[in-house]
Coordinates of C-alpha atoms and ligand atoms in Angstrom, one line a residue:
M1 CA -11.4 8.9 -21.2
P2 CA -14.9 8.6 -23.0
E3 CA -17.3 11.2 -21.5
S4 CA -19.1 8.6 -20.7
D5 CA -17.0 7.5 -17.9
R6 CA -16.6 10.8 -16.7
T7 CA -20.2 11.6 -16.4
E8 CA -20.6 8.6 -14.5
T9 CA -18.5 8.5 -11.7
V10 CA -20.4 8.5 -8.4
P11 CA -19.4 11.2 -5.9
A12 CA -20.6 9.8 -2.4
G13 CA -24.2 11.2 -1.0
E14 CA -23.3 14.7 -1.4
G15 CA -25.5 17.6 1.1
S16 CA -28.6 16.0 2.4
K17 CA -29.0 12.6 1.6
L18 CA -25.0 11.8 2.6
Q19 CA -25.9 14.0 5.8
A20 CA -29.3 11.7 6.4
A21 CA -26.7 8.2 5.6
L22 CA -24.6 9.5 8.1
K23 CA -27.4 10.5 10.7
Q24 CA -28.7 7.0 10.4
M25 CA -25.7 5.4 10.4
A26 CA -25.1 7.0 13.7
A27 CA -28.3 5.9 14.7
A28 CA -27.3 2.1 13.8
I29 CA -24.3 2.0 14.9
G30 CA -23.4 4.6 17.5
A31 CA -22.8 8.1 17.5
E32 CA -19.3 7.4 18.2
S33 CA -18.5 5.0 15.0
V34 CA -19.6 7.8 12.8
H35 CA -17.2 11.4 11.9
A36 CA -18.5 14.0 9.9
R37 CA -15.4 16.6 10.9
G38 CA -12.5 15.8 13.7
A39 CA -9.3 14.4 14.2
Q40 CA -9.8 10.7 13.1
L41 CA -11.2 12.1 9.8
D42 CA -8.5 14.7 9.0
R43 CA -6.1 11.6 9.6
V44 CA -7.4 9.6 7.4
A45 CA -7.7 12.5 4.9
R46 CA -3.7 12.8 4.5
A47 CA -1.8 10.9 1.8
T48 CA 1.7 10.5 0.6
I49 CA 0.6 10.7 -3.3
P50 CA -0.1 14.9 -4.8
D51 CA -3.3 16.0 -4.3
P52 CA -4.8 13.1 -2.3
K53 CA -8.9 13.1 -3.0
K54 CA -10.7 14.7 0.2
P55 CA -12.8 12.2 1.9
A56 CA -16.6 13.5 3.4
A57 CA -16.9 11.3 6.5
L58 CA -15.5 8.4 8.3
V59 CA -17.7 5.6 9.6
T60 CA -15.6 2.9 12.0
P61 CA -17.5 -0.2 12.9
K62 CA -16.7 -2.4 15.3
D63 CA -17.7 -5.7 14.3
S64 CA -19.1 -7.5 10.8
A65 CA -22.8 -6.9 11.4
D66 CA -22.3 -2.8 12.1
V67 CA -20.6 -3.6 8.4
V68 CA -23.8 -4.7 7.7
Q69 CA -26.0 -2.1 8.6
V70 CA -23.5 0.8 7.6
V71 CA -23.7 -1.0 3.8
R72 CA -27.2 -1.4 3.9
I73 CA -28.0 2.2 5.0
A74 CA -25.0 3.4 1.9
S75 CA -26.9 1.7 -0.1
Q76 CA -30.4 3.1 0.4
Y77 CA -29.1 6.8 0.4
G78 CA -26.9 6.3 -2.6
V79 CA -23.4 7.0 -0.1
A80 CA -20.1 5.8 -1.8
L81 CA -18.3 3.7 0.8
W82 CA -14.7 4.1 0.4
P83 CA -13.6 0.0 2.4
V84 CA -10.0 0.1 4.0
S85 CA -8.4 -2.5 6.6
Q86 CA -6.0 0.1 8.3
G87 CA -5.2 2.5 5.4
R88 CA -2.0 2.6 5.5
N89 CA -1.7 2.2 1.5
W90 CA 1.2 4.5 1.9
G91 CA 2.3 5.6 -1.7
Y92 CA -0.3 3.7 -3.5
G93 CA -3.5 6.6 -2.3
S94 CA -3.4 5.2 2.0
A95 CA -6.9 5.9 3.1
T96 CA -8.0 8.0 0.8
A97 CA -10.8 7.3 -2.5
C98 CA -10.1 7.6 -6.4
H99 CA -13.2 10.3 -6.0
D100 CA -13.6 13.1 -3.3
N101 CA -16.5 13.0 -1.1
A102 CA -16.3 9.1 -0.1
V103 CA -17.1 7.7 2.9
V104 CA -14.3 6.1 4.5
L105 CA -15.2 2.7 6.2
H106 CA -12.1 1.9 7.9
L107 CA -12.3 -1.7 9.6
G108 CA -9.7 -1.2 11.8
R109 CA -11.4 -1.4 15.0
L110 CA -12.3 -5.5 13.8
N111 CA -9.2 -6.5 15.1
Q112 CA -10.0 -10.2 16.7
I113 CA -7.6 -12.9 16.0
L114 CA -9.8 -15.6 15.7
E115 CA -8.0 -19.2 15.4
V116 CA -4.6 -19.8 15.4
N117 CA -4.8 -23.6 13.7
E118 CA -1.3 -24.9 15.1
E119 CA -1.5 -28.4 13.5
L120 CA -2.6 -26.6 9.5
A121 CA -0.5 -23.5 10.2
Y122 CA -2.7 -21.1 9.8
A123 CA -4.9 -18.0 11.2
V124 CA -8.3 -16.5 11.2
I125 CA -7.9 -12.8 11.5
E126 CA -10.4 -10.1 11.1
P127 CA -9.0 -6.9 9.1
G128 CA -8.2 -4.8 11.8
V129 CA -5.4 -7.5 11.9
T130 CA -1.7 -6.1 11.8
Y131 CA 1.5 -7.4 11.1
R132 CA 3.1 -6.5 14.6
Q133 CA -0.2 -7.6 16.3
L134 CA -0.5 -10.9 14.8
R135 CA 3.5 -11.5 14.8
T136 CA 3.8 -10.8 18.1
F137 CA 0.4 -13.2 19.3
L138 CA 2.6 -16.0 17.5
E139 CA 5.8 -15.6 18.9
L140 CA 3.6 -15.3 22.7
H141 CA 1.8 -18.1 21.9
H142 CA 2.3 -20.2 19.2
P143 CA 5.9 -20.1 18.6
D144 CA 6.8 -22.6 15.8
L145 CA 4.5 -20.5 13.9
W146 CA 5.8 -17.0 11.9
C147 CA 3.9 -14.8 9.6
D148 CA 4.7 -13.0 6.5
C149 CA 5.3 -9.3 6.2
T150 CA 6.4 -6.5 4.0
D151 CA 9.2 -4.2 4.3
G152 CA 6.4 -1.8 5.0
P153 CA 4.5 0.0 7.6
P154 CA 4.5 -3.1 11.1
D155 CA 1.0 -1.4 12.0
G156 CA -0.7 -2.6 8.0
S157 CA -3.7 -4.7 8.0
V158 CA -2.7 -8.3 6.4
I159 CA -6.1 -8.7 5.1
G160 CA -5.3 -4.8 3.7
N161 CA -2.1 -5.6 1.9
A162 CA -3.4 -9.0 0.9
L163 CA -6.4 -7.9 -0.5
D164 CA -4.8 -5.8 -3.0
R165 CA -2.7 -8.1 -3.4
G166 CA 0.9 -7.0 -2.2
L167 CA 4.1 -8.4 -1.8
G168 CA 6.3 -9.6 1.0
V169 CA 9.8 -11.0 2.3
T170 CA 9.8 -14.5 3.0
H171 CA 8.6 -17.4 0.6
Y172 CA 5.0 -16.7 1.6
A173 CA 5.1 -13.1 0.0
D174 CA 2.3 -14.0 -2.3
H175 CA -0.1 -12.5 0.5
F176 CA -3.5 -13.0 -2.1
G177 CA -2.2 -16.0 -2.5
T178 CA -1.4 -17.5 1.2
L179 CA -5.2 -15.8 2.2
C180 CA -7.6 -18.7 2.2
G181 CA -11.5 -18.3 2.9
L182 CA -13.1 -15.5 3.3
E183 CA -16.4 -14.2 4.6
V184 CA -17.3 -11.3 2.7
V185 CA -20.6 -8.5 3.1
L186 CA -21.7 -8.0 -0.1
P187 CA -23.0 -4.2 -1.8
T188 CA -26.8 -5.2 -0.9
G189 CA -25.7 -6.3 2.8
D190 CA -25.9 -9.8 2.0
V191 CA -23.1 -11.9 3.6
I192 CA -21.1 -14.9 1.9
R193 CA -18.3 -17.3 2.4
T194 CA -16.5 -17.5 -0.5
G195 CA -15.5 -21.8 -1.4
G196 CA -18.0 -22.8 -1.7
G197 CA -20.8 -25.8 0.1
P198 CA -21.6 -27.8 2.5
P199 CA -21.9 -25.1 5.8
D200 CA -19.3 -25.1 8.0
C201 CA -17.0 -27.3 5.0
Q202 CA -14.2 -28.1 7.0
T203 CA -11.5 -27.4 4.3
W204 CA -12.8 -23.5 4.4
H205 CA -9.2 -22.7 5.1
T206 CA -7.3 -25.2 3.4
H207 CA -8.0 -25.4 0.1
K208 CA -8.0 -22.2 -1.5
W209 CA -10.7 -23.3 -4.4
G210 CA -13.2 -24.4 -3.0
V211 CA -15.5 -26.1 -5.8
G212 CA -17.2 -24.5 -8.2
P213 CA -15.8 -21.1 -10.1
H214 CA -13.6 -19.9 -7.6
T215 CA -14.3 -16.3 -6.6
E216 CA -11.9 -15.7 -4.6
G217 CA -10.3 -13.8 -7.0
L218 CA -13.2 -11.5 -7.4
F219 CA -12.6 -9.4 -3.8
S220 CA -9.1 -8.8 -4.5
Q221 CA -8.1 -5.1 -6.4
S222 CA -11.8 -4.5 -6.9
N223 CA -15.0 -3.0 -5.6
L224 CA -16.9 -6.0 -5.4
G225 CA -17.5 -6.7 -1.4
I226 CA -16.0 -6.0 1.7
V227 CA -13.8 -8.7 3.5
T228 CA -14.4 -9.1 7.3
R229 CA -12.6 -12.4 8.1
A230 CA -10.2 -14.2 6.0
G231 CA -8.2 -17.2 6.8
V232 CA -4.3 -16.9 6.7
W233 CA -1.7 -19.2 6.3
L234 CA 1.4 -19.1 8.8
I235 CA 4.7 -20.6 7.7
R236 CA 6.1 -23.6 10.4
K237 CA 9.0 -22.5 11.9
P238 CA 11.8 -23.5 10.2
E239 CA 14.8 -25.8 11.5
A240 CA 18.0 -23.4 10.4
F241 CA 17.2 -19.8 8.7
A242 CA 20.1 -17.2 6.6
S243 CA 19.6 -14.4 5.1
F244 CA 22.2 -13.0 2.4
T245 CA 23.1 -10.0 0.5
F246 CA 24.9 -9.4 -2.2
D247 CA 26.3 -6.7 -3.6
L248 CA 26.9 -6.9 -7.9
A249 CA 30.4 -5.2 -8.9
R250 CA 29.2 -4.4 -12.4
V251 CA 26.1 -2.5 -13.3
A252 CA 26.5 -4.5 -17.0
D253 CA 26.0 -7.4 -15.1
L254 CA 22.5 -6.3 -14.3
P255 CA 20.6 -8.9 -17.0
R256 CA 23.1 -11.8 -15.8
L257 CA 22.1 -11.8 -12.1
V258 CA 18.1 -11.3 -13.0
D259 CA 18.5 -14.4 -15.4
T260 CA 20.5 -16.3 -12.1
V261 CA 18.0 -15.3 -9.8
R262 CA 15.2 -17.0 -12.2
E263 CA 17.4 -20.2 -12.8
L264 CA 17.8 -20.4 -8.8
A265 CA 14.2 -19.8 -8.3
L266 CA 13.2 -22.1 -11.1
R267 CA 15.4 -24.4 -9.4
G268 CA 13.7 -23.9 -6.2
V269 CA 17.1 -23.0 -4.6
L270 CA 16.0 -19.8 -4.2
Q271 CA 12.1 -19.5 -2.3
S272 CA 11.5 -16.4 -0.8
A273 CA 11.0 -13.2 -2.9
C274 CA 14.0 -11.7 -3.3
H275 CA 14.7 -8.0 -3.3
V276 CA 17.3 -6.4 -5.9
V277 CA 17.9 -2.8 -5.0
N278 CA 19.3 0.1 -6.9
D279 CA 21.7 2.8 -5.0
V280 CA 19.3 5.2 -5.1
V281 CA 17.0 2.9 -2.7
A282 CA 20.1 1.8 -0.2
L283 CA 20.7 5.1 0.4
C284 CA 17.2 6.2 1.4
V285 CA 17.2 3.4 3.9
L286 CA 20.8 4.6 5.1
T287 CA 21.1 8.5 4.9
Q288 CA 18.7 11.2 3.9
Y289 CA 19.1 13.4 0.7
P290 CA 20.9 16.2 1.7
G291 CA 19.5 19.2 3.7
D292 CA 21.3 21.4 1.8
L293 CA 20.6 20.3 -1.7
L294 CA 16.9 20.3 -1.0
D295 CA 15.4 23.4 -2.5
R296 CA 18.0 23.4 -4.8
H297 CA 17.6 20.5 -6.4
S298 CA 15.0 18.2 -7.3
R299 CA 17.5 14.8 -8.1
L300 CA 21.1 14.5 -6.9
P301 CA 23.7 15.8 -8.9
D302 CA 25.4 12.7 -10.8
D303 CA 28.3 13.4 -8.7
V304 CA 26.7 13.5 -4.9
L305 CA 24.6 10.0 -6.1
R306 CA 28.5 8.6 -6.6
D307 CA 30.3 10.7 -3.6
L308 CA 27.2 9.3 -1.4
C309 CA 27.9 6.0 -2.8
R310 CA 31.3 5.8 -1.9
R311 CA 30.6 7.0 2.1
Y312 CA 27.8 4.7 2.9
G313 CA 29.6 1.7 0.8
V314 CA 26.5 1.1 -1.7
A315 CA 27.1 -1.1 -4.6
P316 CA 24.5 0.0 -8.3
W317 CA 22.9 -2.6 -7.1
S318 CA 22.6 -5.5 -4.3
L319 CA 20.6 -8.4 -3.9
G320 CA 18.4 -10.0 -0.5
G321 CA 17.1 -12.2 0.9
G322 CA 16.2 -15.1 3.3
I323 CA 17.0 -19.1 2.9
Q324 CA 15.1 -21.5 5.0
G325 CA 15.1 -25.0 5.5
T326 CA 16.4 -27.9 7.5
A327 CA 20.6 -27.1 8.4
A328 CA 21.9 -29.6 5.8
T329 CA 18.4 -27.5 3.3
V330 CA 20.5 -24.1 4.3
R331 CA 24.2 -25.3 3.7
E332 CA 23.4 -26.8 0.3
V333 CA 21.2 -23.4 -1.2
K334 CA 24.5 -21.2 0.1
R335 CA 27.2 -23.5 -1.7
Q336 CA 24.6 -23.0 -4.6
L337 CA 24.6 -19.3 -4.2
R338 CA 28.4 -19.1 -3.7
R339 CA 28.5 -20.9 -7.2
A340 CA 26.2 -18.9 -8.9
L341 CA 27.0 -15.3 -8.0
A342 CA 30.4 -15.9 -6.7
S343 CA 31.6 -14.7 -10.2
L344 CA 29.4 -11.6 -10.2
G345 CA 30.3 -9.7 -7.0
R346 CA 30.0 -9.8 -3.3
L347 CA 28.5 -12.3 -1.1
T348 CA 27.5 -12.1 2.4
F349 CA 25.7 -14.3 4.8
L350 CA 24.2 -14.1 8.2
D351 CA 23.0 -16.2 10.4
D352 CA 21.3 -15.7 14.2
R353 CA 24.2 -15.6 15.7
S354 CA 26.3 -13.3 13.5
V355 CA 23.1 -11.0 13.8
G356 CA 23.7 -11.1 17.4
L357 CA 27.6 -10.2 17.6
I358 CA 26.9 -7.7 14.9
S359 CA 23.6 -6.0 17.3
R360 CA 26.3 -5.9 20.2
L361 CA 29.0 -4.4 18.2
N362 CA 26.4 -1.6 17.2
Q363 CA 24.7 -1.0 20.9
W364 CA 28.5 -0.8 22.2
S365 CA 29.1 1.8 19.0
A366 CA 26.2 3.7 20.0
R367 CA 27.7 4.0 23.7
S368 CA 31.1 4.6 22.7
A369 CA 34.3 6.2 20.8
A370 CA 35.9 3.2 21.0
G371 CA 33.0 1.2 19.9
R372 CA 32.2 3.5 17.4
S373 CA 35.7 2.5 16.0
V374 CA 36.0 -0.9 16.3
A375 CA 32.5 -1.0 14.5
R376 CA 34.3 1.0 11.8
W377 CA 37.0 -1.6 11.7
V378 CA 35.2 -4.7 11.3
A379 CA 32.8 -2.4 8.5
G380 CA 35.6 -2.4 6.5
A381 CA 37.2 -5.3 6.7
A382 CA 33.5 -7.0 5.6
G383 CA 33.7 -4.2 2.9
K384 CA 30.7 -2.3 4.2
S385 CA 29.8 1.2 6.0
P386 CA 29.0 1.3 9.8
E387 CA 25.3 2.2 8.2
M388 CA 25.1 -1.1 6.6
L389 CA 26.3 -2.7 9.5
Q390 CA 23.4 -1.1 11.5
A391 CA 21.2 -2.4 8.6
A392 CA 21.6 -6.1 8.5
P393 CA 20.3 -6.6 11.9
H394 CA 17.2 -4.9 10.5
I395 CA 17.4 -7.2 7.0
H396 CA 17.5 -10.1 9.2
S397 CA 15.3 -10.4 10.7
V398 CA 12.8 -8.5 8.5
L399 CA 13.6 -11.2 5.7
K400 CA 12.0 -13.9 8.3
G401 CA 8.7 -11.8 8.5
I402 CA 9.3 -9.7 11.4
P403 CA 7.4 -6.8 10.6
S404 CA 10.3 -3.4 11.5
D405 CA 10.1 0.4 11.2
Y406 CA 13.1 0.8 10.5
F407 CA 12.5 0.2 6.2
V408 CA 9.1 2.5 6.4
R409 CA 11.3 5.5 7.7
H410 CA 13.0 5.2 3.9
A411 CA 9.5 7.4 2.7
Y412 CA 11.4 10.5 4.7
F413 CA 14.7 10.3 2.5
K414 CA 13.6 13.7 1.2
S415 CA 11.5 14.9 4.3
R416 CA 12.9 17.8 6.0
L417 CA 12.3 16.0 9.1
P418 CA 14.5 13.5 10.8
K419 CA 13.5 10.4 10.3
P420 CA 11.7 9.1 13.3
E421 CA 11.0 6.5 15.1
L422 CA 7.7 5.5 15.0
A423 CA 7.4 6.4 10.9
D424 CA 4.5 8.0 9.6
P425 CA 4.8 9.6 6.5
D426 CA 1.5 10.5 5.7
R427 CA 1.2 12.7 9.1
D428 CA 4.8 14.1 8.3
D429 CA 4.0 15.0 4.7
C430 CA 6.8 13.2 3.0
G431 CA 5.7 13.1 -0.9
L432 CA 6.1 9.3 -2.4
V433 CA 4.0 8.2 -4.9
W434 CA 5.2 3.8 -6.1
F435 CA 4.7 3.0 -9.7
A436 CA 4.6 -0.3 -10.6
P437 CA 5.0 -2.3 -13.1
I438 CA 5.7 -6.1 -13.7
A439 CA 7.7 -7.6 -16.2
P440 CA 8.7 -11.7 -17.3
M441 CA 11.8 -12.5 -15.2
T442 CA 14.3 -12.2 -17.9
G443 CA 17.6 -9.8 -18.2
R444 CA 16.0 -8.7 -21.4
H445 CA 12.9 -7.7 -20.6
V446 CA 13.9 -6.1 -17.0
S447 CA 16.4 -4.1 -18.8
E448 CA 13.6 -3.0 -21.2
L449 CA 11.9 -1.9 -18.9
L450 CA 14.4 0.4 -17.0
R451 CA 15.3 1.6 -19.9
L452 CA 11.7 2.9 -20.8
C453 CA 11.7 4.5 -17.5
E454 CA 14.8 5.5 -16.1
P455 CA 15.3 8.3 -18.9
L456 CA 11.5 9.6 -18.2
F457 CA 13.4 10.1 -13.8
E458 CA 15.8 12.1 -15.5
Q459 CA 14.2 14.2 -17.9
H460 CA 11.5 15.1 -15.1
R461 CA 14.4 15.3 -12.7
F462 CA 13.8 13.1 -10.0
D463 CA 15.7 10.3 -8.3
F464 CA 15.9 7.0 -9.9
Y465 CA 14.7 4.7 -7.5
A466 CA 14.3 0.7 -8.9
A467 CA 13.4 -2.1 -6.8
L468 CA 13.2 -5.2 -8.9
L469 CA 11.1 -7.8 -6.8
M470 CA 10.4 -11.5 -6.8
Q471 CA 7.0 -12.1 -7.4
N472 CA 7.3 -15.4 -8.2
A473 CA 9.8 -17.7 -10.2
R474 CA 8.6 -16.0 -14.1
S475 CA 8.1 -12.7 -13.0
M476 CA 9.4 -9.7 -11.6
I477 CA 8.1 -6.3 -10.2
V478 CA 10.2 -3.5 -11.3
L479 CA 9.4 -1.0 -8.2
M480 CA 9.9 2.9 -8.7
S481 CA 9.0 5.8 -6.4
I482 CA 8.8 9.1 -6.9
F483 CA 10.5 11.1 -4.1
F484 CA 9.0 14.4 -4.0
L485 CA 8.9 17.7 -2.2
K486 CA 4.6 18.2 -0.8
D487 CA 5.4 21.6 -0.1
D488 CA 6.7 22.3 -3.4
P489 CA 3.8 22.6 -5.8
E490 CA 5.6 22.3 -8.9
Q491 CA 7.7 19.5 -7.9
V492 CA 4.4 18.2 -7.5
L493 CA 2.9 18.9 -10.7
R494 CA 6.4 17.6 -12.3
A495 CA 5.7 14.3 -10.1
K496 CA 2.3 14.0 -11.6
R497 CA 3.5 14.9 -14.9
L498 CA 6.4 11.9 -14.3
Y499 CA 3.4 9.1 -12.8
E500 CA 1.4 9.9 -15.9
E501 CA 4.3 9.2 -18.3
L502 CA 5.8 6.5 -16.9
C503 CA 1.9 4.6 -17.1
R504 CA 1.6 5.5 -21.1
A505 CA 5.2 4.7 -21.9
T506 CA 4.7 1.4 -19.9
T507 CA 1.4 0.3 -21.2
A508 CA 2.4 1.0 -24.9
D509 CA 4.9 -1.3 -24.8
G510 CA 2.7 -3.9 -23.0
Y511 CA 3.7 -4.0 -19.4
Q512 CA 0.9 -3.8 -16.8
Q513 CA 0.7 -3.0 -13.1
Y514 CA 1.1 -5.4 -10.4
R515 CA -1.3 -3.0 -8.6
I516 CA -2.0 0.8 -9.1
G517 CA -2.7 3.5 -6.6
V518 CA -5.4 5.6 -6.3
G519 CA -4.2 8.5 -8.5
G520 CA -3.7 6.2 -11.6
M521 CA -6.9 3.7 -11.8
D522 CA -9.1 5.6 -14.6
Q523 CA -6.0 4.1 -16.8
L524 CA -7.2 0.6 -16.6
I525 CA -9.6 2.0 -18.7
A526 CA -8.7 2.8 -22.2
S527 CA -6.3 0.1 -22.2
T528 CA -8.4 -2.7 -21.7
P529 CA -11.8 -2.1 -22.7
E530 CA -13.2 -5.6 -23.0
F531 CA -11.5 -7.2 -19.7
V532 CA -13.1 -3.4 -18.0
S533 CA -16.8 -4.2 -19.6
F534 CA -16.7 -7.7 -18.7
A535 CA -16.3 -6.8 -14.8
R536 CA -18.7 -3.5 -15.6
T537 CA -21.3 -6.3 -15.8
L538 CA -20.5 -8.1 -12.6
K539 CA -20.3 -4.6 -10.9
A540 CA -23.5 -4.1 -12.0
A541 CA -25.2 -7.3 -11.0
V542 CA -23.3 -7.3 -7.2
D543 CA -23.4 -3.8 -6.7
P544 CA -26.5 -2.5 -8.1
S545 CA -26.6 1.2 -6.2
K546 CA -22.9 1.6 -7.3
I547 CA -22.2 1.9 -3.4
L548 CA -18.5 0.3 -3.4
A549 CA -15.7 2.1 -4.2
P550 CA -17.3 3.3 -7.4
G551 CA -14.1 3.6 -10.0
K552 CA -11.9 1.2 -7.7
Y553 CA -9.3 -0.5 -10.2
G554 CA -11.5 1.5 -13.2
I555 CA -14.1 -0.3 -12.7
R556 CA -17.8 1.6 -12.3
Ligands
ADP1 P1 -3.1 -1.8 4.2 O1 -3.3 -0.8 5.4 O2 -2.5 -3.4 4.8 O3 -1.6 -0.8 3.8 P2 -5.1 -0.8 3.2 O4 -6.5 -0.8 4.3 O5 -4.9 0.1 3.1 O6 -4.2 -2.1 3.7 O7 -6.5 -1.3 2.2 C1 -5.6 -1.8 0.5 C2 -6.1 -1.8 -0.5 O8 -7.5 -2.6 -0.6 C3 -7.5 -0.9 -0.3 O9 -7.6 -0.4 -1.6 C4 -8.6 -1.5 0.2 O10 -9.8 -0.1 -0.6 C5 -8.4 -2.8 -0.2 N1 -9.4 -2.8 1.2 C6 -8.6 -3.0 2.1 N2 -9.6 -3.6 3.0 C7 -10.4 -4.4 2.7 C8 -11.6 -5.3 2.7 N3 -11.7 -5.5 4.7 N4 -12.7 -5.2 1.8 C9 -12.4 -4.5 1.1 N5 -11.5 -4.5 0.7 C10 -10.1 -3.6 1.2

């Protein structure tokens, strides 16, 4: 990194400047909204990544007027703010900044669902609104509408995830793509609406491009503004829905599977964001790392991995996705999937009726030995393990956009704690960092990326966790996770080295990341100097005091 980048890093206000700014913020928005110490500040200082940066303070405005005041005071004192909506950006840094001493601006209290438009299927929400909150609200008041979610934290923010361009699970999985019409507080304290005029524009939440230069993108993966409200498109509840899972029989057929998924997507047969996961991902969902091996092996020995896969009935790669539409459409898509995939492995379909029966069987199995033996028999007849039968209803419902705590628990794969009912990997010191490069969706490209990365995991002795997420019909995110023990300094160091090497190796081969954690943001500077210089010109114009998330995505 050039020397100028290092010296330019703007820390948040330190010492007396910071104290004076916090005092003024407390006077302006209330002392109860400014935390220079205490449990709430400790909470946002925790993250699953190695060595998270320490925040200096936490500010929790109650509305957008408070946000404007905080921004104006920060600008006056030159104090750096790090905005988060819910701060559940697990594996990418949670609520922590990319530098020490940030003032975390937590927007969780701005949690109003301001409008739901039934006719046009959109909602207008504030940044503190979570997936769980929005879905519950829709189920109660607008049952004809669904929202998308991720298979991550149900209490993550709908707007926060979208601004970091997170990916969901339904055909509305492109979360930033389905945001429409933003209200933004600029680093000067001015407030704008994206999309251009006229005032009270009728199409603010229906016409994403607005008129004139498209500015909405400037506020995602960036540090040019704080989004205080947004329109989010909702899904009209389909007449019929089914989910499918598919177990690939032979590892060597993975490129064929990727090409098949692409063709099905390009022809419009597959519309939801299908996920293809490897054996380690499936094991993380179904079980935990054997406790007796935790301190002896940072990577599952080959024979243990093989045994676990056999025990839990896990295939080398499995695919899952949702199908929605009219009953006739769902029937036809099932037929096309059978035709395309039957020769490559085993395909299973689920609908609400079969999931209801499985759920009842699972409940019976939890209550009695007779239930357990029937569940074992049923699972065996379907070529599955009883644990997979337990997972099936969760998979089916998350593919309908219903958020679930079930999948977040997989972050506890390498935890010394058992998987808790309410997962919080930050609280429980789980060691986890995402690395998420993206490839053109061809079997050739995806295999090349896997071939580049897998040996590095082996070399650094970590399990190779890889999930292939269909981002659109042409691109596939190759999401990898490094699971490490946070209480083992040597493992933490190795996890950091592996992350750096993955960044270097993939960048050298022309693969970019679809989203970057706070620990890896500076690599953007090294690899694309012209782009960064352009972004810095914008930054200098919009944020002359450099107070908003300096260094985020490499932009200062
Ligand atoms: P989630 O809780 O959904 O995981 P976060 O609040 O952790 O989302 O935010 C994810 C990323 O998006 C972070 O980099 C954060 O700085 C940015 N971000 C979140 N909310 C806002 C917002 N309202 N305005 C600007 N940036 C935001």
